PDB file of C-alpha atoms in Angstrom:
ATOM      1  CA  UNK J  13      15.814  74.345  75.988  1.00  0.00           C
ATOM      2  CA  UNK J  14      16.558  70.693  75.029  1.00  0.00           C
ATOM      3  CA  UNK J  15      16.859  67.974  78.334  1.00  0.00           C
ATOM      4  CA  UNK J  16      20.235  66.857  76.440  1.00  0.00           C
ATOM      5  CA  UNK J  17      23.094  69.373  74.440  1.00  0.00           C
ATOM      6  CA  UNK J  18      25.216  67.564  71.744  1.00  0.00           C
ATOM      7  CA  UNK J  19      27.101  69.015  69.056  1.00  0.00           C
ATOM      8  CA  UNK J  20      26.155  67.166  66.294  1.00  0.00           C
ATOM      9  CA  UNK J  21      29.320  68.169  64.126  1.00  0.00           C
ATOM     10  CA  UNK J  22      30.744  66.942  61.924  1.00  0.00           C
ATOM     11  CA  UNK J  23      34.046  66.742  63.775  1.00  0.00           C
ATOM     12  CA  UNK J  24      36.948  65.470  61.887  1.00  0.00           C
ATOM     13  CA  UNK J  25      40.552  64.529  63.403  1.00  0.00           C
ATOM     14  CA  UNK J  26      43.872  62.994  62.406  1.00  0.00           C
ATOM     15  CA  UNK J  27      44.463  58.874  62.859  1.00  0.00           C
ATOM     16  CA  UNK J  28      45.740  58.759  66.260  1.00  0.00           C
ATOM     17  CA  UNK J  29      44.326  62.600  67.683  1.00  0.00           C
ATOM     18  CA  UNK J  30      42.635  62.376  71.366  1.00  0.00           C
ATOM     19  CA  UNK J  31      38.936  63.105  70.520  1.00  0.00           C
ATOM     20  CA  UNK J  32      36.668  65.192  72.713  1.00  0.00           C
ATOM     21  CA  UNK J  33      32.805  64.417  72.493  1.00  0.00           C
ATOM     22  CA  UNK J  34      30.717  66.227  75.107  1.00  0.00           C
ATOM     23  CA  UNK J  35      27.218  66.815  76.246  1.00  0.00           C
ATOM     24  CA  UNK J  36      25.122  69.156  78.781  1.00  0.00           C
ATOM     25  CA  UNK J  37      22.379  68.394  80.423  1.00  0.00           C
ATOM     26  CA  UNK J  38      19.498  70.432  82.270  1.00  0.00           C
ATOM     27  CA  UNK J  39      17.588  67.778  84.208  1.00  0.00           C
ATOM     28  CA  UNK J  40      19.517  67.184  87.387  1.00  0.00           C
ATOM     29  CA  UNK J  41      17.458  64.140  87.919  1.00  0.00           C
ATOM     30  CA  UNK J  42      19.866  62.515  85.542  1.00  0.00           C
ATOM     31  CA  UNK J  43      21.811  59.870  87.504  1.00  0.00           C
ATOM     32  CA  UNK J  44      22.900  57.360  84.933  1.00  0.00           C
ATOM     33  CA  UNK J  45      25.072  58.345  81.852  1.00  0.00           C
ATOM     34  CA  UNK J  46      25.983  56.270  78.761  1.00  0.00           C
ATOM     35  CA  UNK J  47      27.562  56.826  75.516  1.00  0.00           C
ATOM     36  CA  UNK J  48      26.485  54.729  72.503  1.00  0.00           C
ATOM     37  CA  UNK J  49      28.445  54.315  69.359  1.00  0.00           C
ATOM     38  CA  UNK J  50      26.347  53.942  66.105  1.00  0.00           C
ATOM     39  CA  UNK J  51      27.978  52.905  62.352  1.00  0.00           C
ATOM     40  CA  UNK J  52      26.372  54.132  59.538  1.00  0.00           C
ATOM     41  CA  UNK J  53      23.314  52.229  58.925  1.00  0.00           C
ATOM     42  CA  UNK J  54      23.576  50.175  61.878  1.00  0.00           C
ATOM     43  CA  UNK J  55      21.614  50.536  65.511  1.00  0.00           C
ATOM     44  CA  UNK J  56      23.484  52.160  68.619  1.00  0.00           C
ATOM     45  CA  UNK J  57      25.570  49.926  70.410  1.00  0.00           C
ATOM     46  CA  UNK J  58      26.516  50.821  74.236  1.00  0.00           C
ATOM     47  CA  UNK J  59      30.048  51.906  74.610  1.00  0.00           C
ATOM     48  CA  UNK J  60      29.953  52.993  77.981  1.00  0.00           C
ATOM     49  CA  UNK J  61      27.828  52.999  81.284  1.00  0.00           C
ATOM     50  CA  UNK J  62      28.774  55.122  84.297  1.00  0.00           C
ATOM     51  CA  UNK J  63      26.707  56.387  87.289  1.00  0.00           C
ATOM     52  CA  UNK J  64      29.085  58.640  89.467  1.00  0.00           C
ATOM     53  CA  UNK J  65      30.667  61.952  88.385  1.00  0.00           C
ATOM     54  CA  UNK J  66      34.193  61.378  87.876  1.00  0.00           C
ATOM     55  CA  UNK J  67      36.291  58.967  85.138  1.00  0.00           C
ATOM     56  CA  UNK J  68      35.875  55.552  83.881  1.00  0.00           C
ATOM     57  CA  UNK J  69      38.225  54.064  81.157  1.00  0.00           C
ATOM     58  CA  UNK J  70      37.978  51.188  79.064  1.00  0.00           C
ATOM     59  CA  UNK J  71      40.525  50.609  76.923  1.00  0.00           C
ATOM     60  CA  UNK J  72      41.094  53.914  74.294  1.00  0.00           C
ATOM     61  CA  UNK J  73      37.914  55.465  76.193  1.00  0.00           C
ATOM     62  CA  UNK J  74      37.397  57.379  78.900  1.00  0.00           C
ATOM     63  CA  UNK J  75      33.463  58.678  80.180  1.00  0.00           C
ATOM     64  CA  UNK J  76      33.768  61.946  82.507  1.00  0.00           C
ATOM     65  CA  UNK J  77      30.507  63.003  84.604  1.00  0.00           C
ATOM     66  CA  UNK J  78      30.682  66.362  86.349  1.00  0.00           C
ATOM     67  CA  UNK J  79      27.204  66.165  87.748  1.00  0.00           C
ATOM     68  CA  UNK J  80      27.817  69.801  89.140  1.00  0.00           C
ATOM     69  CA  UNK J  81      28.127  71.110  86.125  1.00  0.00           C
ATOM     70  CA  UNK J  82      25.779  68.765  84.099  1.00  0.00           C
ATOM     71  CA  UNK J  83      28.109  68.135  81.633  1.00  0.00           C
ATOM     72  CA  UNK J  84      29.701  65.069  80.442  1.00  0.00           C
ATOM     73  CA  UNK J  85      32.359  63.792  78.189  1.00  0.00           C
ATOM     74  CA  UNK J  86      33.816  60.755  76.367  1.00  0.00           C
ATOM     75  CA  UNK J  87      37.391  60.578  75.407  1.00  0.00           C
ATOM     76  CA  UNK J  88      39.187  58.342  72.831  1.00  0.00           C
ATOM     77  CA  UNK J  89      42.997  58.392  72.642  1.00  0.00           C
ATOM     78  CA  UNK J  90      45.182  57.188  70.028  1.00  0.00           C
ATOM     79  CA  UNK J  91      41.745  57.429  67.648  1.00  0.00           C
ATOM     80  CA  UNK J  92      41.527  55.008  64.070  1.00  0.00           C
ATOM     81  CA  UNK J  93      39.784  55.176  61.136  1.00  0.00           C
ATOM     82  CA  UNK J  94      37.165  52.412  62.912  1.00  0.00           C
ATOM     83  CA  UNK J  95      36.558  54.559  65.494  1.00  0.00           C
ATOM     84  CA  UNK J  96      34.595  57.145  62.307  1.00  0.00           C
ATOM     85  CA  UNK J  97      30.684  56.626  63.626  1.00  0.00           C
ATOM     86  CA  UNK J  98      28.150  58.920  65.457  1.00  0.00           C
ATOM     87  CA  UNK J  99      28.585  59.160  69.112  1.00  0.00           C
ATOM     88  CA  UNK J 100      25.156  59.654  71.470  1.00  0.00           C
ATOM     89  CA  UNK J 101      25.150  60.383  75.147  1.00  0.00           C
ATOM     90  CA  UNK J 102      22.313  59.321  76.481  1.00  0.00           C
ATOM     91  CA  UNK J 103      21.147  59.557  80.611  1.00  0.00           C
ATOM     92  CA  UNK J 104      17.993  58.083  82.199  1.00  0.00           C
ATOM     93  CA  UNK J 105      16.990  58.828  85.936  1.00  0.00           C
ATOM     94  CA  UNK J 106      17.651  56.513  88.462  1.00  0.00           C
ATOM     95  CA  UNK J 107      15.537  53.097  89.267  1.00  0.00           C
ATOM     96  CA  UNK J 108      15.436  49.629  87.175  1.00  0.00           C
ATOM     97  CA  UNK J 109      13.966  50.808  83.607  1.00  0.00           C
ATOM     98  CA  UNK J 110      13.403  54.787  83.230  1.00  0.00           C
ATOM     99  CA  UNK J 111      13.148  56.640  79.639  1.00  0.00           C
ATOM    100  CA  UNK J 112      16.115  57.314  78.180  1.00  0.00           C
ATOM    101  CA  UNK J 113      16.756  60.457  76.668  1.00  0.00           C
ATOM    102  CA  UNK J 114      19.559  60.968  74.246  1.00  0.00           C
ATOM    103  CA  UNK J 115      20.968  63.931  72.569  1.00  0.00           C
ATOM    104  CA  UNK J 116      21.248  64.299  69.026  1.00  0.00           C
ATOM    105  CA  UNK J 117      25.049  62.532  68.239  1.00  0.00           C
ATOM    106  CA  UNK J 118      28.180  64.133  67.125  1.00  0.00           C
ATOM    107  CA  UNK J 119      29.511  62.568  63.817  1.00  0.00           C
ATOM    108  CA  UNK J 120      32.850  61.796  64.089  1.00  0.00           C
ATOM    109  CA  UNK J 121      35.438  61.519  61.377  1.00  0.00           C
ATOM    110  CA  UNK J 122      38.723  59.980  61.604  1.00  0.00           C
ATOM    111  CA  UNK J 123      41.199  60.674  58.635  1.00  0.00           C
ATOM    112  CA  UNK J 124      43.620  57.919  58.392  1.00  0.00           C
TER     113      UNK J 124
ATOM    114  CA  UNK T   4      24.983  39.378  75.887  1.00  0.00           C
ATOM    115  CA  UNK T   5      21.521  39.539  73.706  1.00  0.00           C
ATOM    116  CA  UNK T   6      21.143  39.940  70.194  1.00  0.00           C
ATOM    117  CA  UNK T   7      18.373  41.840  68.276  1.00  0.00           C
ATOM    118  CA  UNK T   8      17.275  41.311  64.690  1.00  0.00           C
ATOM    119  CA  UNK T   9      14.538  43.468  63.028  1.00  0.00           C
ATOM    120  CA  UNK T  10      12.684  42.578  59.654  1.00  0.00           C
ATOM    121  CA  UNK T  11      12.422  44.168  57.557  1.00  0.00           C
ATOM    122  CA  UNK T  12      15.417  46.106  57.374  1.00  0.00           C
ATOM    123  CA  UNK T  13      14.153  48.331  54.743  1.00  0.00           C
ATOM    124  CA  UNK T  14      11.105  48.875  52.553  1.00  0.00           C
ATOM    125  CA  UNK T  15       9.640  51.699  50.540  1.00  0.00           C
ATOM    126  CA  UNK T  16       5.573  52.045  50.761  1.00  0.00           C
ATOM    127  CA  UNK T  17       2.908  53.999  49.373  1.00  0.00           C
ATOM    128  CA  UNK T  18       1.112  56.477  51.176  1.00  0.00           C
ATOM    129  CA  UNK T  19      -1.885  55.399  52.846  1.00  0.00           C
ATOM    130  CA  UNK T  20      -0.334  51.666  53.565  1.00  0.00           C
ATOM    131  CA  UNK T  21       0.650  50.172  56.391  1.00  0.00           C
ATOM    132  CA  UNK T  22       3.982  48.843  57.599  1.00  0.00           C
ATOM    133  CA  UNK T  23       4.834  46.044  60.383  1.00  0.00           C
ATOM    134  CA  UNK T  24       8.171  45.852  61.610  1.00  0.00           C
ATOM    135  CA  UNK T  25       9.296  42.882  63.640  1.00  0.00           C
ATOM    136  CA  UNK T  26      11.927  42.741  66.389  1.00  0.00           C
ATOM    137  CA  UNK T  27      13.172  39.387  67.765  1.00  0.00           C
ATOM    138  CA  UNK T  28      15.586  39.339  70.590  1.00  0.00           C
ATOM    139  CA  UNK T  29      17.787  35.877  71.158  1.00  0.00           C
ATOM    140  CA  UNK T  30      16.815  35.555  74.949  1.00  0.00           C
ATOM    141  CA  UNK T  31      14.527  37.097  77.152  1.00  0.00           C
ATOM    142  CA  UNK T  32      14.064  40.485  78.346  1.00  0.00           C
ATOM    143  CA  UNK T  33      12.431  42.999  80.774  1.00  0.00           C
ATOM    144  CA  UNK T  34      11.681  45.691  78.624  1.00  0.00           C
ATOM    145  CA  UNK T  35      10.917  46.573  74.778  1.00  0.00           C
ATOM    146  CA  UNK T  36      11.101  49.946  73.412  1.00  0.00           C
ATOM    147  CA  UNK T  37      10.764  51.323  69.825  1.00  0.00           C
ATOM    148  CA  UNK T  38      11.965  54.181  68.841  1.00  0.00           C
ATOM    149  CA  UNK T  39      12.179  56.910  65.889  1.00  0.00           C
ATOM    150  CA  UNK T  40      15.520  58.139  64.044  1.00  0.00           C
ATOM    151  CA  UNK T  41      14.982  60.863  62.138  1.00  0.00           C
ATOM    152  CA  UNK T  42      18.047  63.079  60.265  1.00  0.00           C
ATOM    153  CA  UNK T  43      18.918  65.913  62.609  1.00  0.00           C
ATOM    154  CA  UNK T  44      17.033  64.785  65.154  1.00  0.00           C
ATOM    155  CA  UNK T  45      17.819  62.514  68.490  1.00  0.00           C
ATOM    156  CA  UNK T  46      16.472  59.542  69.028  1.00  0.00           C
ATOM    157  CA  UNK T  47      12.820  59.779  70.189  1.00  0.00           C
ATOM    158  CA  UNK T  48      11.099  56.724  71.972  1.00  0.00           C
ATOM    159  CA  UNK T  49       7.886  56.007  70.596  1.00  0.00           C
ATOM    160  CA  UNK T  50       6.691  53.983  73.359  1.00  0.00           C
ATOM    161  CA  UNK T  51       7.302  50.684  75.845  1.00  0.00           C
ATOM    162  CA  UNK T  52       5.989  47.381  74.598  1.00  0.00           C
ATOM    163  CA  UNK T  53       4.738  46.017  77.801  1.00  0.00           C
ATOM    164  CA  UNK T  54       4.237  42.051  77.845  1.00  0.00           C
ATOM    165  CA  UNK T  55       0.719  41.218  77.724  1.00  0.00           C
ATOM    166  CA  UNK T  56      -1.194  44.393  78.297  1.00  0.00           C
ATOM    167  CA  UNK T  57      -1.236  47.989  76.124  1.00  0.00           C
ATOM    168  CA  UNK T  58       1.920  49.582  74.976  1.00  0.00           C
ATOM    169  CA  UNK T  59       2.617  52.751  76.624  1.00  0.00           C
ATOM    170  CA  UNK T  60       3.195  55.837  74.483  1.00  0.00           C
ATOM    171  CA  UNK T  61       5.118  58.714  74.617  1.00  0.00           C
ATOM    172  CA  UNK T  62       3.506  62.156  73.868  1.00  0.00           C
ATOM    173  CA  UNK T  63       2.929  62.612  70.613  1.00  0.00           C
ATOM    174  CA  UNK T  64       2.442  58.922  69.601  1.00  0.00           C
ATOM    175  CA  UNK T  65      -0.734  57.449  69.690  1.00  0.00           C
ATOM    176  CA  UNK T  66      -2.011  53.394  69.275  1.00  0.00           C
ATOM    177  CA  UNK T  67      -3.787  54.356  65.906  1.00  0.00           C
ATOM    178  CA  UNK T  68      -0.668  55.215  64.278  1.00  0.00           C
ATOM    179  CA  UNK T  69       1.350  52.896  65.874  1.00  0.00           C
ATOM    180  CA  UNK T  70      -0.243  49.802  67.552  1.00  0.00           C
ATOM    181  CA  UNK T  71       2.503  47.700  69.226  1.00  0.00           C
ATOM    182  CA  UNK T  72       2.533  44.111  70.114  1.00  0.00           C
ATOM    183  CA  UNK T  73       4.567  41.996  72.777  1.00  0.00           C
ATOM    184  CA  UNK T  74       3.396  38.745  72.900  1.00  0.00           C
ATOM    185  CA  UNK T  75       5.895  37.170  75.145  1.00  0.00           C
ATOM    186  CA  UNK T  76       9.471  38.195  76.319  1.00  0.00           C
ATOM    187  CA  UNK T  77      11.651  37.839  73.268  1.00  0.00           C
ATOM    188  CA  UNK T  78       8.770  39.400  70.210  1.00  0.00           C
ATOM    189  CA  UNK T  79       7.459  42.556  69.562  1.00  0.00           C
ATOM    190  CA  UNK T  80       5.814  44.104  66.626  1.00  0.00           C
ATOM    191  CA  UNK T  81       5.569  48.214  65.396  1.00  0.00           C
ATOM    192  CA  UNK T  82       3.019  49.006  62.771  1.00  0.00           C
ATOM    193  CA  UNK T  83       3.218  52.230  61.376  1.00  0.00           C
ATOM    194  CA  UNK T  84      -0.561  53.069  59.820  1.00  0.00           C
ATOM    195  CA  UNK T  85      -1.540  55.110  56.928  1.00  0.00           C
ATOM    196  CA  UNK T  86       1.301  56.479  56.271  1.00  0.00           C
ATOM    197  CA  UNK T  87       2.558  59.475  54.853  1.00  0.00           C
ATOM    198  CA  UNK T  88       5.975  60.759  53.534  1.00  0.00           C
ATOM    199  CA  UNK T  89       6.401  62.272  57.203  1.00  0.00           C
ATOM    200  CA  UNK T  90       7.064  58.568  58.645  1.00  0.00           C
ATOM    201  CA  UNK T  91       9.811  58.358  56.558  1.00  0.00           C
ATOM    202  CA  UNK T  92      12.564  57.199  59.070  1.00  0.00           C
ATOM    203  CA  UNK T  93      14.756  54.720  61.172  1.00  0.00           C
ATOM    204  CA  UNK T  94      12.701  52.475  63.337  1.00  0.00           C
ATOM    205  CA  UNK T  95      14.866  50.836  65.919  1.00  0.00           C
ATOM    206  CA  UNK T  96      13.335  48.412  68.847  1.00  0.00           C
ATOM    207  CA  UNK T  97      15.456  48.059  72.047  1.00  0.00           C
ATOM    208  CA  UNK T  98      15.411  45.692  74.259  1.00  0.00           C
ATOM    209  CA  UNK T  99      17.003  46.267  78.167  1.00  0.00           C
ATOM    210  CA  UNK T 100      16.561  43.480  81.495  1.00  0.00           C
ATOM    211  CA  UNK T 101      17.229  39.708  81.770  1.00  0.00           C
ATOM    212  CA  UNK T 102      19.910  38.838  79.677  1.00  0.00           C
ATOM    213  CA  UNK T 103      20.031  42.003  77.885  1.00  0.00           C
ATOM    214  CA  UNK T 104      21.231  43.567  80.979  1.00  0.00           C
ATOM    215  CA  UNK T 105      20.823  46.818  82.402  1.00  0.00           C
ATOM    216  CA  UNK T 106      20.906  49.070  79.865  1.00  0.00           C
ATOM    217  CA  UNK T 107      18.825  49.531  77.135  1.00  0.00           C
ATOM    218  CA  UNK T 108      20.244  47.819  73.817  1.00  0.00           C
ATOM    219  CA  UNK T 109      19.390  48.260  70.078  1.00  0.00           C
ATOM    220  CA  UNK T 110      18.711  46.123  67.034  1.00  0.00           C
ATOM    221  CA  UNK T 111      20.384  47.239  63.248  1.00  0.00           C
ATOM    222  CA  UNK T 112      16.832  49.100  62.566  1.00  0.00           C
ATOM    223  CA  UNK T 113      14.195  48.980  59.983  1.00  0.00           C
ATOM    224  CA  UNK T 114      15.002  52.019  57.504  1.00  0.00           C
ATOM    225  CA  UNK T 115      11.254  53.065  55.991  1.00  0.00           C
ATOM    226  CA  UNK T 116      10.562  55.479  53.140  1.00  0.00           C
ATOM    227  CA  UNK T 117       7.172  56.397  52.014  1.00  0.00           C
ATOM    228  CA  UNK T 118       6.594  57.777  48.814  1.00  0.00           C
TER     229      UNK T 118
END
């Protein structure tokens, strides 16, 4: 069994659909949570950063941690065309600088 | 926040060559990682570029195949030796501390094919 579960996809939605991206996780050693964008040929950029199960929103996105469960999710509302990259969770334990481990990314599509 | 640039950002090589890969962050940092993108695959850390002293690598990866430099806080090389058409991939270095802040952030990546 994999540390990290991601869908990789493709998923593909309408111009302004609420998107769904999720991942599981088997390690409950896992305290820190993050979900990286990445455009096609371009490197991951960090879209969100949370620590404690429950919701944080920025802007059009919302991360979700259920640390019960191991599962987490990132939501984007009212999604665009420019919102069409891979998503990757990613969670590392706690302490300063611990290996991350990221699942594989779920492409995501946005039809205008 | 920091930037990171890698050169190059693509090449093709033979087989049996050798490839170095640059990464050059705009302030300092902590930490340097470098990591392996394959399709269908998530991305797998090849090891921690440690200032001054011996990169450490992950299982699997070992300093033959992939010596690493870090010569100070804002440089690090990746070669990738004698390669074969199995090293064909993304190579992305990350950088995470100082002004990169506390999570780990990535350069564009160096896209390698080896014929």
């Amino acid at each position: 069994q994999k540390e990290v579960e991601q869908d990789p996809g493709p998923l593909s939605v309408p111009e302004g659909a609420i998107v769904s991206l999720n991942c599981t996780y088997s390690n409950s050693a896992f305290q820190y949570f993050m979900w990286y964008r990445q455009y096609s040929r371009k490197g991951p950029e960090l879209l969100m950063y949370t620590y404690s199960s429950g919701n944080k929103e920025d802007g059009r996105f919302t991360a979700q941690v259920d640390k019960s469960s191991k599962y987490i999710s990132l939501f984007i509302r009212d999604s665009q065309p420019s919102d069409s990259a891979t998503y990757l969770c990613a969670m590392r334990w706690p302490g300063g600088y611990q290996k991350v481990t990221f699942g594989i990314g779920t492409k995501l599509q946005v039809i205008p | 926040s920091a930037v990171i640039s890698q050169k190059p950002s693509r090449d093709i090589c033979q087989r049996g060559t050798s490839l170095t890969i640059q990464c050059q962050v705009d302030s300092q940092v902590t930490m340097m990682f470098w990591y392996r993108q394959q399709p269908g695959q998530s991305l797998t850390l090849i090891a921690t570029a440690n200032q001054g002293s011996e990169a450490t690598y992950e299982s699997g990866f070992v300093i033959d195949k992939f010596p690493i430099s870090r010569p100070n806080l804002t440089f690090s090389t990746l070669t990738v030796s004698n390669m074969s058409p199995e090293d064909s991939s993304i190579y992305l270095c990350s950088g995470q501390g100082l002004a990169g802040g506390n999570e780990q952030f990535f350069g564009p990546g160096t896209r390698l094919t080896v014929l």
